[in-house]
Amino acid sequence: MKALILVGGFGTRLRPLTLTMPKPLVEFANRPMILHQIEALVRAGVTDIVLAVNYRPEIMSDFISKYEKELGVRITFSVETEPLGTAGPLALAKDILGKDDSPFFVLNSDVTCEFPFAAMIAFHKAHGAEGTLLVTKVEEPSKYGVVVQYPQQSTIERFVEKPKEFVSNRINAGLYLFSPAILRRIKPTPTSIEKEIFPKMALERQIHAMDLPGFWMDVGQPKDYLTGTGLFLTALAKSLAAPGPNIVGHVLIHPTATVSPLAKLGPSVVIGAGVTVGPGARLARTVVLDGASIKAHAWLRDTIVGWNASVGRWARLEGVTVLGEDVHVAEEVFLNGAKVLPHKSVGASIPEPTIVM
Amino acid sequence: MIARCVGVVGDGVTRSTTPQPPLKGVILVGGPSTGTRFRPLSMDLPKPLFPIAGRPMIHHHAAALAALAGMREILLMGFYEERIFDRFLDDLRNEFPQIAFRYLREYRALGTGGGLQHFSSELLRGNPAHLFVMNADIASSFPLREMLVDHQARSALATVLGIETDRSEARQFGCLVVDPETAAVKHFVEKPETFISNVISCGVYLFNPPIFDVMSEAIAARRATLQDELALDAEDVQASQQDERVNLEVDVLSRLTATGQLFAHVCVPQIDFWMQIKTPTSTIPANRQYLQYFREHAPRKLSRTEAELISPVYVHPSATVHPTARIGPNVSIGPRCTIGKGVRVRDAILLDQVDVKNDAAVLSAVVGWEGKIGAWCRVEGAPAESNQANEHATHKGMKIPTATILGKNVTLANEIAVRNCIVMPHKEIKTSCHNEILM
């Protein structure tokens, strides 16, 4: 089987992290983001993966060739010379996606969930139409485009963008399985699959929705990245650090990290490779990327600490603060919602959300 | 400068062997209605007793007066209730057994001059040669000995302590125009609208007994003015009790300048310090000033503890500080406080029985009596002051960093941040708050 992952551009929404690392390689729960999807695809029997990018992918090639060998999968880049939207990349990769009759997956790279690909394949075969789309339930559907199905059927009747009145609480999860027949609908020009292709397929009753069990999150920006981390850790609970007086809720600690037994972590904390956490430090809803150092008595909540960054003693970071790579925060400083670009030192408090260039 | 150690007495070194003329001191403490700007810290304790650098605000005044050879009696004058200063006065009597201490209660607010006049017979009993009069709400190095030497050398009737301040801020104070050669005060204006002089009155005076004649004249003149201006008859003026409300600075000192009998002793820059303590936030720089002054001149008033300590710090002997806490600089910790492990305290005053849990940070803040600070809390005043701001506070008196002030018995939940807030007594705060007054 085959798959296409829509990686897209520079990941500007996840800056300042993506200023030093392409988004697919930014760790999510201590694994490069894209690896979660690649591994799930391989488990479902996928052998050919296309990464649709619209920047030069050289920076990722070493990484990709390493995992090609490790996972026994063929990974190719499909480079767009201009952004082709969510449908155009399918046409560009037509040779691979349409090389046989087997269906292929299309994934938005920012999405995290439990990736029920085997169930999708079974569902797709059972209904026999051109497309399968995963839907997830949300509490406030009016913020999204919702999917309306025929009563008691999986067949999609229509799509409604930001409905004013309740019509459905199911939204497009950004994960699809298509039969190669869909390729005839798409040209290699900028096209939105959601707005231009799916409505036509719905008219022809060629697209079905499958409920996504478990959690779902688009982790393309820092706030959602932190929320998604919490959901992911909850689903992963059994393989996490054992709760104790200094571990609250779900905490993932890399085996090479050094965490003081006097630090208190959780809930929803990820500690990356080679990270040190000093005594009396307190972390909640926080991700610390590889090589960073959290000094004694520092307090962090809703914060992402970039690679090799450091946070001084008695510093307080909150309000979706994001430290880029190699950022150094002085002792006793207070940061609220600060976004700090790579290689900066922060010596004074930032009480209101600010970007530090 | 050693001779001027505030409060270092009884060691014989600071006392001259030649007999000194008898002296008295008066500290004008005001009353419950005068400390409103000091809320919420004045809601549970009279402002003059608020601890700065580990001692009540006016203990620093009393100690400076007590250090003068010839000091016989120190009087507190104000309109607080009778018993309020009992314990403080007892403590002073124990500390300075050779000096008499008393509280003179005004039964109505007489104004600074009126009160002195009212108690003139008390003040002159024992025939003191000179009388120091000082406002309570100031923090200073109190160069009283130098002031006295100047006063005697000039045969002055009255000497006022002055300090040079920044030109832009002088107008908030009483301004003195001083003759550079004779040190005579040629002109005195309280809070002028335009720039007069950058030398301001510190609210510390030295008088000879004939000052009471000048005060009588001032009272008579004020009575006449009131009758003219308000077109009231004499009886009404008596009844309104306005006639005795004479302001020392406005009514008396300006009168003295006309006759050339008022002189100024101006503080030595870089050595002396002076500032007003009007608002709760001004206690932070006042505390810092005293502690830094003690480090130079009276190091035994400071503390050493097992904790990581950055001088100057005062920790009451009955307080418990965990060895992993990091305290200082410019911190006063009161009796029976408990400072937990990994706590950070800087530029702060912790009053009696404050309990700070592990890993909390208290920065530029006053924590009231029985305050409870949860683990990993952050209690903080305005962004870290630069060195420039510190200098500002040192030399210009009023310019003070903002701070977080917690009234008595305020409880903060674990892990919250309270920044630039003033919290009224007996509040329980459960979520973070910034730039607020919490009633």
Coordinates of N, CA and C in Angstrom, one line a residue, chain A residues 195 216 325 346:
Chain A
K195 N -12.6 21.7 0.0 CA -13.6 22.6 -0.5 C -14.0 22.3 -2.0
W216 N -8.0 13.2 19.3 CA -7.5 13.8 18.0 C -7.1 15.3 18.3
E325 N 15.7 27.2 20.1 CA 16.9 26.5 20.4 C 17.9 27.4 21.0
V346 N 17.6 35.8 27.8 CA 16.5 36.7 28.4 C 16.9 37.0 29.8

